[in-house]
Coordinates of C-alpha atoms and ligand atoms in Angstrom, one line a residue:
M1 CA -243.0 -23.6 -170.4
S2 CA -241.3 -21.9 -167.6
Q3 CA -241.1 -23.6 -164.2
P4 CA -243.8 -22.7 -161.7
F5 CA -242.7 -20.4 -158.8
D6 CA -241.9 -21.9 -155.4
R7 CA -244.4 -19.8 -153.5
V8 CA -247.0 -17.1 -154.3
F9 CA -248.3 -14.8 -151.6
L10 CA -251.7 -13.1 -152.3
G11 CA -252.8 -9.8 -150.8
D12 CA -252.9 -6.0 -151.3
L13 CA -249.4 -5.0 -152.0
V14 CA -248.3 -1.8 -150.2
T15 CA -245.2 -0.3 -151.9
T16 CA -243.6 3.1 -151.5
S17 CA -245.4 4.3 -154.6
G18 CA -248.9 2.9 -154.2
I19 CA -251.2 0.0 -153.3
I20 CA -251.7 -2.8 -155.7
A21 CA -255.1 -4.3 -154.7
G22 CA -255.5 -8.0 -155.3
G23 CA -251.8 -8.4 -156.0
Y24 CA -249.3 -11.2 -155.6
V25 CA -245.6 -11.7 -154.8
A26 CA -244.0 -14.8 -156.3
A27 CA -240.8 -16.2 -154.9
R28 CA -238.2 -18.5 -156.3
G29 CA -236.0 -19.7 -153.4
E30 CA -235.3 -16.7 -151.2
V31 CA -235.9 -14.0 -153.7
I32 CA -238.9 -12.2 -155.3
A33 CA -239.2 -13.4 -158.9
A34 CA -242.4 -11.7 -159.9
I35 CA -244.9 -9.2 -158.7
G36 CA -248.3 -8.5 -160.2
Q37 CA -252.0 -8.0 -160.0
G38 CA -254.9 -10.3 -160.7
A39 CA -254.7 -14.1 -161.4
P40 CA -251.6 -15.4 -159.7
P41 CA -249.1 -17.5 -161.7
P42 CA -248.7 -21.2 -161.0
A43 CA -246.6 -22.1 -157.9
Q44 CA -245.8 -25.1 -155.8
E45 CA -247.5 -23.4 -152.9
T46 CA -250.0 -20.5 -152.8
I47 CA -250.4 -18.6 -149.5
D48 CA -253.6 -16.7 -149.5
H49 CA -253.6 -13.4 -147.6
S50 CA -256.3 -11.9 -149.6
G51 CA -257.9 -9.0 -147.7
S52 CA -254.6 -8.3 -145.9
M53 CA -251.9 -5.8 -146.7
I54 CA -248.5 -7.1 -147.8
F55 CA -245.7 -4.6 -147.1
P56 CA -241.9 -5.1 -147.5
G57 CA -240.7 -6.6 -144.3
L58 CA -239.9 -3.7 -142.0
V59 CA -236.3 -2.7 -141.3
D60 CA -235.6 -1.3 -137.9
G61 CA -232.5 0.8 -138.3
H62 CA -231.8 1.3 -134.6
M63 CA -231.9 -1.1 -131.7
H64 CA -229.8 -2.4 -128.8
T65 CA -230.2 -6.2 -128.6
S66 CA -227.2 -6.6 -126.4
S67 CA -227.0 -3.7 -124.0
A68 CA -228.3 -5.6 -121.0
I69 CA -227.1 -9.2 -121.3
G70 CA -224.7 -9.1 -124.2
W71 CA -225.0 -11.1 -127.4
A72 CA -227.4 -13.6 -125.8
G73 CA -230.0 -10.8 -126.2
I74 CA -229.9 -11.3 -130.0
E75 CA -232.0 -14.4 -129.9
G76 CA -235.0 -13.0 -128.0
A77 CA -235.0 -9.6 -129.7
T78 CA -235.0 -11.1 -133.2
K79 CA -237.8 -13.5 -132.2
S80 CA -239.9 -10.5 -131.1
A81 CA -238.9 -8.9 -134.4
A82 CA -240.3 -11.9 -136.3
A83 CA -243.6 -11.6 -134.5
G84 CA -243.6 -7.9 -135.3
G85 CA -243.0 -8.1 -139.0
V86 CA -239.5 -6.7 -138.7
T87 CA -237.3 -8.8 -141.1
T88 CA -234.1 -6.9 -140.8
C89 CA -232.7 -5.5 -137.6
V90 CA -229.8 -3.0 -137.6
D91 CA -228.2 -3.5 -134.3
M92 CA -226.1 -0.9 -132.3
P93 CA -222.6 -1.7 -131.2
Y94 CA -222.7 -0.7 -127.5
D95 CA -222.8 -4.3 -126.2
V96 CA -221.7 -5.7 -122.8
P97 CA -219.1 -6.7 -122.0
Q98 CA -217.5 -5.8 -125.3
P99 CA -218.7 -3.1 -127.8
V100 CA -218.0 -3.8 -131.5
T101 CA -214.7 -1.9 -131.8
D102 CA -212.7 -3.9 -134.3
A103 CA -213.1 -6.6 -136.9
D104 CA -212.3 -9.4 -134.5
V105 CA -215.1 -8.5 -132.1
L106 CA -217.4 -8.0 -135.1
A107 CA -216.5 -11.5 -136.3
D108 CA -217.6 -12.9 -132.9
K109 CA -220.9 -11.0 -133.0
I110 CA -221.6 -12.1 -136.6
G111 CA -221.1 -15.7 -135.3
W112 CA -223.8 -15.1 -132.6
V113 CA -226.1 -13.6 -135.2
N114 CA -225.8 -16.5 -137.6
R115 CA -226.3 -19.1 -134.8
T116 CA -229.1 -17.4 -132.8
A117 CA -230.9 -14.7 -134.8
H118 CA -234.5 -15.3 -136.0
V119 CA -234.4 -12.5 -138.6
D120 CA -231.6 -11.0 -140.7
V121 CA -229.3 -8.6 -138.9
A122 CA -227.0 -5.8 -140.1
L123 CA -224.5 -4.4 -137.6
Y124 CA -223.1 -1.0 -136.5
G125 CA -219.5 -0.7 -135.5
T126 CA -217.9 1.8 -133.1
I127 CA -214.5 2.9 -131.8
R128 CA -212.8 2.7 -128.4
K129 CA -212.8 5.9 -126.3
T130 CA -209.1 6.3 -127.1
G131 CA -206.8 4.8 -129.7
G132 CA -209.5 3.2 -131.8
V133 CA -209.4 5.2 -135.1
G134 CA -207.1 2.6 -136.6
A135 CA -209.8 -0.1 -136.5
I136 CA -212.2 1.9 -138.7
A137 CA -211.1 0.6 -142.1
G138 CA -211.2 -3.0 -141.0
L139 CA -214.7 -2.7 -139.6
A140 CA -215.9 -1.2 -142.9
V141 CA -214.2 -4.0 -145.0
A142 CA -215.8 -6.6 -142.7
G143 CA -219.3 -5.4 -143.7
I144 CA -220.8 -3.2 -141.0
S145 CA -223.5 -0.9 -142.4
A146 CA -222.6 2.2 -140.5
F147 CA -220.6 3.6 -137.6
K148 CA -222.0 4.9 -134.3
L149 CA -220.3 7.3 -132.0
S150 CA -221.6 9.4 -129.1
T151 CA -221.2 12.9 -127.7
Y152 CA -222.5 11.6 -124.4
E153 CA -220.9 9.0 -122.1
Y154 CA -223.0 6.3 -120.4
D155 CA -220.0 4.1 -119.7
A156 CA -216.3 4.7 -120.5
V157 CA -216.0 1.2 -122.2
R158 CA -219.5 0.2 -123.4
F159 CA -220.8 3.6 -124.5
P160 CA -218.1 6.3 -124.3
R161 CA -218.1 9.9 -125.2
I162 CA -215.7 10.6 -128.0
D163 CA -213.8 13.8 -127.5
H164 CA -213.6 16.5 -130.2
P165 CA -210.1 15.8 -131.5
T166 CA -210.7 12.1 -131.7
M167 CA -214.1 12.7 -133.4
V168 CA -212.4 14.8 -136.0
A169 CA -209.8 12.1 -136.7
A170 CA -212.5 9.4 -136.7
F171 CA -214.8 11.2 -139.0
A172 CA -211.9 11.9 -141.4
E173 CA -211.1 8.1 -141.4
I174 CA -214.8 7.2 -141.8
A175 CA -215.2 9.6 -144.7
K176 CA -212.6 7.4 -146.6
T177 CA -214.8 4.3 -146.2
G178 CA -217.9 6.1 -147.6
L179 CA -220.1 4.8 -144.7
P180 CA -222.3 7.0 -142.6
V181 CA -221.6 7.7 -139.0
A182 CA -224.6 8.0 -136.7
L183 CA -224.3 10.0 -133.5
H184 CA -226.0 9.8 -130.1
N185 CA -226.5 13.6 -129.8
E186 CA -226.7 15.0 -126.3
D187 CA -224.4 17.5 -124.7
Q188 CA -222.6 15.9 -121.8
E189 CA -221.8 19.0 -119.7
L190 CA -225.3 20.4 -119.9
V191 CA -227.0 17.1 -119.0
E192 CA -224.5 16.3 -116.2
R193 CA -224.9 19.8 -114.6
L194 CA -228.7 19.8 -114.8
T195 CA -228.9 16.3 -113.4
A196 CA -226.6 17.0 -110.5
E197 CA -228.6 20.1 -109.6
A198 CA -231.9 18.2 -109.7
R199 CA -230.5 15.4 -107.6
A200 CA -229.0 17.9 -105.1
A201 CA -232.4 19.6 -104.8
G202 CA -234.2 16.2 -104.3
K203 CA -236.1 16.5 -107.5
T204 CA -236.1 13.0 -108.8
D205 CA -239.7 12.6 -110.1
A206 CA -240.3 11.4 -113.7
I207 CA -240.6 14.8 -115.4
M208 CA -237.1 15.7 -114.2
H209 CA -235.8 13.3 -116.8
A210 CA -237.1 15.6 -119.5
R211 CA -236.0 18.8 -117.7
T212 CA -232.4 17.6 -117.3
R213 CA -232.1 16.7 -121.0
P214 CA -233.7 19.7 -122.6
P215 CA -233.9 20.3 -126.4
L216 CA -230.8 22.5 -126.2
A217 CA -228.7 19.5 -125.1
E218 CA -229.7 17.9 -128.4
S219 CA -229.4 20.9 -130.7
M220 CA -225.9 21.8 -129.3
A221 CA -224.7 18.3 -130.0
D222 CA -226.3 18.4 -133.5
Q223 CA -224.4 21.5 -134.4
E224 CA -221.0 20.2 -133.4
I225 CA -221.3 16.8 -135.1
F226 CA -222.4 18.4 -138.4
E227 CA -219.6 21.0 -138.2
I228 CA -217.1 18.2 -137.9
G229 CA -218.8 16.4 -140.7
L230 CA -218.6 19.4 -142.9
A231 CA -214.9 19.8 -142.2
T232 CA -214.1 16.1 -142.8
G233 CA -216.5 15.1 -145.6
A234 CA -218.1 12.4 -143.5
H235 CA -221.8 11.6 -143.8
V236 CA -223.1 12.5 -140.3
H237 CA -226.4 11.2 -139.2
I238 CA -228.3 12.0 -136.0
A239 CA -229.2 8.6 -134.5
H240 CA -232.4 10.0 -133.0
S241 CA -233.8 13.5 -133.0
S242 CA -236.7 14.1 -130.7
I243 CA -237.0 17.7 -131.9
A244 CA -237.8 19.2 -135.3
R245 CA -234.9 21.5 -134.9
G246 CA -232.5 18.5 -135.4
F247 CA -233.9 18.1 -138.9
T248 CA -233.8 21.8 -139.7
I249 CA -230.1 21.9 -138.6
A250 CA -229.4 18.9 -140.8
E251 CA -231.1 20.7 -143.7
T252 CA -229.0 23.8 -143.1
F253 CA -225.8 21.7 -143.3
R254 CA -226.9 20.0 -146.5
A255 CA -227.4 23.4 -148.0
M256 CA -223.8 24.1 -147.1
G257 CA -222.6 21.0 -148.9
G258 CA -222.5 18.6 -146.0
Q259 CA -223.9 15.1 -145.9
A260 CA -226.2 15.6 -143.0
T261 CA -229.2 13.5 -142.1
G262 CA -231.2 12.5 -139.1
E263 CA -233.7 9.8 -138.1
T264 CA -236.5 9.9 -135.6
C265 CA -237.9 7.1 -133.5
I266 CA -241.5 6.2 -133.4
Q267 CA -241.9 7.4 -129.8
Y268 CA -241.1 10.9 -130.9
L269 CA -244.1 10.7 -133.2
C270 CA -246.6 9.9 -130.4
M271 CA -245.3 10.1 -126.9
T272 CA -245.2 13.3 -124.8
E273 CA -244.0 14.6 -121.4
D274 CA -247.4 13.6 -120.0
D275 CA -246.7 10.0 -121.0
L276 CA -243.3 10.2 -119.2
V277 CA -245.2 11.3 -116.0
R278 CA -247.8 8.6 -116.5
L279 CA -245.3 5.8 -117.2
G280 CA -242.4 6.8 -114.9
G281 CA -239.4 4.6 -115.4
R282 CA -241.0 2.8 -118.3
G283 CA -241.3 6.0 -120.2
K284 CA -237.6 6.9 -119.8
C285 CA -235.5 7.0 -122.9
N286 CA -232.8 9.3 -124.3
P287 CA -233.6 11.8 -125.7
P288 CA -236.7 12.1 -123.6
F289 CA -240.3 12.5 -124.8
R290 CA -241.1 16.1 -125.6
T291 CA -244.2 18.3 -125.6
A292 CA -247.3 17.6 -127.7
G293 CA -246.4 20.7 -129.8
E294 CA -243.0 19.2 -130.5
V295 CA -244.5 15.9 -131.6
E296 CA -246.6 17.9 -134.2
R297 CA -243.4 19.7 -135.4
V298 CA -241.6 16.4 -135.9
W299 CA -244.6 15.2 -138.0
E300 CA -244.3 18.4 -140.1
C301 CA -240.7 17.4 -140.7
L302 CA -241.7 13.9 -141.8
L303 CA -244.3 15.3 -144.1
A304 CA -241.8 17.8 -145.5
D305 CA -239.4 14.8 -146.3
K306 CA -236.7 16.1 -143.9
I307 CA -236.4 12.8 -141.9
A308 CA -234.2 10.0 -143.2
Y309 CA -236.2 7.2 -141.6
V310 CA -238.2 6.1 -138.5
S311 CA -236.8 3.5 -136.1
T312 CA -237.5 2.2 -132.6
D313 CA -234.3 2.5 -130.6
H314 CA -235.5 -0.8 -129.0
A315 CA -233.5 -1.2 -125.9
P316 CA -234.8 -4.2 -123.9
W317 CA -234.1 -3.4 -120.3
P318 CA -235.7 -5.9 -117.8
A319 CA -238.9 -4.7 -116.2
D320 CA -237.2 -4.5 -112.8
R321 CA -234.8 -1.8 -114.1
K322 CA -237.7 0.4 -115.0
V323 CA -239.6 0.8 -111.7
S324 CA -237.6 3.0 -109.4
P325 CA -239.5 6.1 -108.1
D326 CA -236.2 8.0 -108.6
I327 CA -236.3 8.5 -112.3
F328 CA -232.5 8.8 -112.5
E329 CA -232.1 5.2 -111.2
N330 CA -234.0 3.6 -114.1
G331 CA -232.4 2.3 -117.3
A332 CA -232.9 4.5 -120.4
G333 CA -234.6 2.8 -123.3
L334 CA -238.0 1.4 -124.4
I335 CA -239.2 -2.0 -125.7
G336 CA -240.7 -1.3 -129.1
L337 CA -239.9 -3.9 -131.7
Q338 CA -243.1 -5.9 -131.7
S339 CA -245.3 -2.8 -131.5
F340 CA -243.4 -1.0 -134.3
A341 CA -245.5 -2.1 -137.3
P342 CA -249.0 -1.9 -135.7
L343 CA -248.2 1.5 -134.1
M344 CA -246.7 3.0 -137.3
F345 CA -249.7 1.9 -139.3
T346 CA -252.0 3.3 -136.6
L347 CA -250.3 6.6 -136.3
L348 CA -250.4 7.1 -140.1
D349 CA -254.0 6.0 -140.2
E350 CA -255.1 8.2 -137.4
R351 CA -253.8 11.2 -139.4
G352 CA -255.3 10.1 -142.6
L353 CA -251.9 9.3 -144.1
P354 CA -251.3 6.4 -146.5
P355 CA -249.7 3.1 -145.3
T356 CA -247.3 3.5 -148.2
M357 CA -245.4 5.9 -145.9
M358 CA -244.5 2.9 -143.7
A359 CA -242.9 1.2 -146.7
T360 CA -241.0 4.3 -147.3
Y361 CA -239.8 5.3 -143.8
C362 CA -239.6 1.9 -142.1
A363 CA -238.1 -0.1 -144.9
E364 CA -236.8 1.5 -148.1
R365 CA -235.2 4.6 -146.7
T366 CA -233.6 2.7 -143.8
T367 CA -232.0 0.2 -146.2
K368 CA -230.8 2.9 -148.5
L369 CA -228.9 4.7 -145.7
H370 CA -227.5 1.4 -144.5
G371 CA -226.4 0.2 -148.0
L372 CA -228.8 -2.8 -147.9
W373 CA -231.2 -1.7 -150.7
P374 CA -232.6 -3.2 -152.9
K375 CA -231.7 -6.6 -151.3
K376 CA -233.7 -5.5 -148.3
G377 CA -236.6 -3.2 -147.7
A378 CA -238.2 -3.5 -151.2
L379 CA -241.0 -5.2 -152.9
R380 CA -239.1 -5.6 -156.2
V381 CA -238.0 -8.5 -158.4
G382 CA -234.6 -9.6 -157.3
S383 CA -235.0 -8.4 -153.7
D384 CA -235.1 -10.9 -150.8
C385 CA -238.7 -12.1 -150.3
D386 CA -239.1 -10.4 -146.9
L387 CA -242.8 -9.6 -146.2
L388 CA -244.9 -8.0 -143.5
V389 CA -248.6 -9.0 -143.7
M390 CA -251.0 -6.9 -141.8
K391 CA -254.7 -7.0 -141.3
R392 CA -257.0 -4.2 -140.2
D393 CA -258.2 -5.1 -136.7
D394 CA -259.1 -2.6 -133.9
H395 CA -257.6 -3.9 -130.7
R396 CA -255.5 -2.7 -127.8
F397 CA -251.8 -3.6 -127.7
D398 CA -251.1 -6.2 -125.0
Q399 CA -247.6 -6.5 -123.6
A400 CA -248.3 -10.1 -122.6
T401 CA -248.1 -11.0 -126.3
I402 CA -244.4 -10.0 -126.6
V403 CA -242.4 -12.9 -127.7
D404 CA -239.2 -12.5 -125.7
R405 CA -237.8 -13.4 -122.3
P406 CA -240.4 -13.0 -119.5
E407 CA -238.7 -10.0 -118.0
L408 CA -239.0 -8.1 -121.3
R409 CA -242.7 -8.5 -121.7
W410 CA -243.5 -4.9 -121.0
S411 CA -244.4 -2.0 -123.3
P412 CA -244.9 1.7 -123.0
Y413 CA -247.7 1.2 -125.5
H414 CA -249.6 -1.4 -123.4
G415 CA -253.3 -0.8 -123.8
R416 CA -252.9 1.7 -126.7
P417 CA -255.6 1.3 -129.4
M418 CA -254.1 -0.2 -132.6
R419 CA -255.8 -0.5 -135.9
A420 CA -254.0 -3.5 -137.4
R421 CA -252.3 -6.7 -136.5
V422 CA -249.3 -8.5 -137.9
V423 CA -250.8 -11.7 -139.3
A424 CA -247.7 -13.1 -141.0
T425 CA -244.0 -12.4 -141.5
V426 CA -242.0 -13.9 -144.3
L427 CA -238.2 -14.0 -144.3
R428 CA -236.5 -14.9 -147.6
G429 CA -239.6 -16.7 -148.9
R430 CA -240.5 -18.6 -145.8
T431 CA -243.3 -17.8 -143.3
I432 CA -241.6 -17.2 -139.9
W433 CA -244.7 -15.9 -138.0
D434 CA -248.2 -17.1 -138.7
G435 CA -250.0 -14.7 -136.5
A436 CA -249.8 -17.0 -133.4
N437 CA -246.4 -18.6 -133.4
V438 CA -242.8 -17.8 -134.4
L439 CA -241.9 -20.5 -136.9
A440 CA -238.3 -19.3 -137.3
T441 CA -235.6 -20.9 -135.1
P442 CA -232.3 -19.6 -133.9
G443 CA -230.1 -19.4 -137.0
S444 CA -233.0 -18.7 -139.4
G445 CA -231.6 -15.2 -139.5
R446 CA -228.3 -14.2 -141.0
F447 CA -225.8 -11.4 -140.9
V448 CA -226.4 -9.1 -143.8
K449 CA -223.4 -7.0 -144.8
R450 CA -223.5 -3.6 -146.4
Q451 CA -224.0 -4.1 -150.1
T452 CA -223.2 -0.7 -151.5
V453 CA -221.1 2.3 -150.4
Ligands
ZN1 ZN1 -230.1 3.9 -129.3

């Protein structure tokens, strides 16, 4: 007789292909060993979530744990991830004081992840503004999941704009590694001129954030990055498109033989310019929220399967960096990790769309692009036993429930009606959130390297 399983989790399984009502996931050690329906097999421990939905643990393909306070930010962000059912974070490289520009810096960051993270973490790498192309191969060998470069400069060291000749050389080198390169896609000259004109005219109210970063700033950047991708053979990925046109442009370049993809962030599926006006600094992110009509067009792209995956762009700026009446003085970025699962579930449900789409676009697709599938992002035998357990429950999102440092307990979704709660999170077979408390500790999470090219 075969040995009983270590743990069996009971509930309605939500996979990319359907819902298995009255199902079970059985784990041996850290890995899924059996999946089925009906009477569960014998196990050392049975965890009964009957009546709740069990998804693959969500994978957030885009966040900035360390933009504000450096790698010390990993601990709180991943704790919030645990409370939000996000079991794998893919973290951006634009960290203070040192972005991840070579294998030595990466090794230091991996050390921080392994000592302080509450959930598993994959990492992006980048290059220095000048002279960094030579470090590309080493970063790929050391296990980053993707590269990130920018057409727009926030800071010459932390978040530089890469000029066109350097971008051509970098893409050619990245193409050899087989990894994708994601781009922050906004045209520098256009945004700088419009911003300078607005400031000179004394127009610094919230809506000016959207007016100074128009859709054209995005689509111009999209065109140039995909052109360079086509010329060099690199897989070029828009790190966040707030406009449907970004996905149409990607499709056009795919038709020409390019490897061109784009992701959207959950805010571009629900937030509008009216929300920017309502929220002020707390509604500032780049690219900005667009019109209600554009939100509908992005949904059309999602339903037409033109979007690679949906992420958060979680960028935890302290609350006091988001309250200036001069919109240009506020930090750009939203807090969104812990609201990700309830909000995505709710947005789909409000439109009569199945929750299976969350398993597709917030887990499986993300890990496929980042070379982590099927270890991560899948309810499959052999995958890590990472689970998100949600229960239908109408409530309003309360920012006070955010499990992170006190100055980060704010949310642009505060008060928004939600239709489900995260009642448990399981990381590699162990419950790390029980609906009230994070049971993971710093070091429960691990660096997860790219598995496949
Ligand atoms: Zn970002």
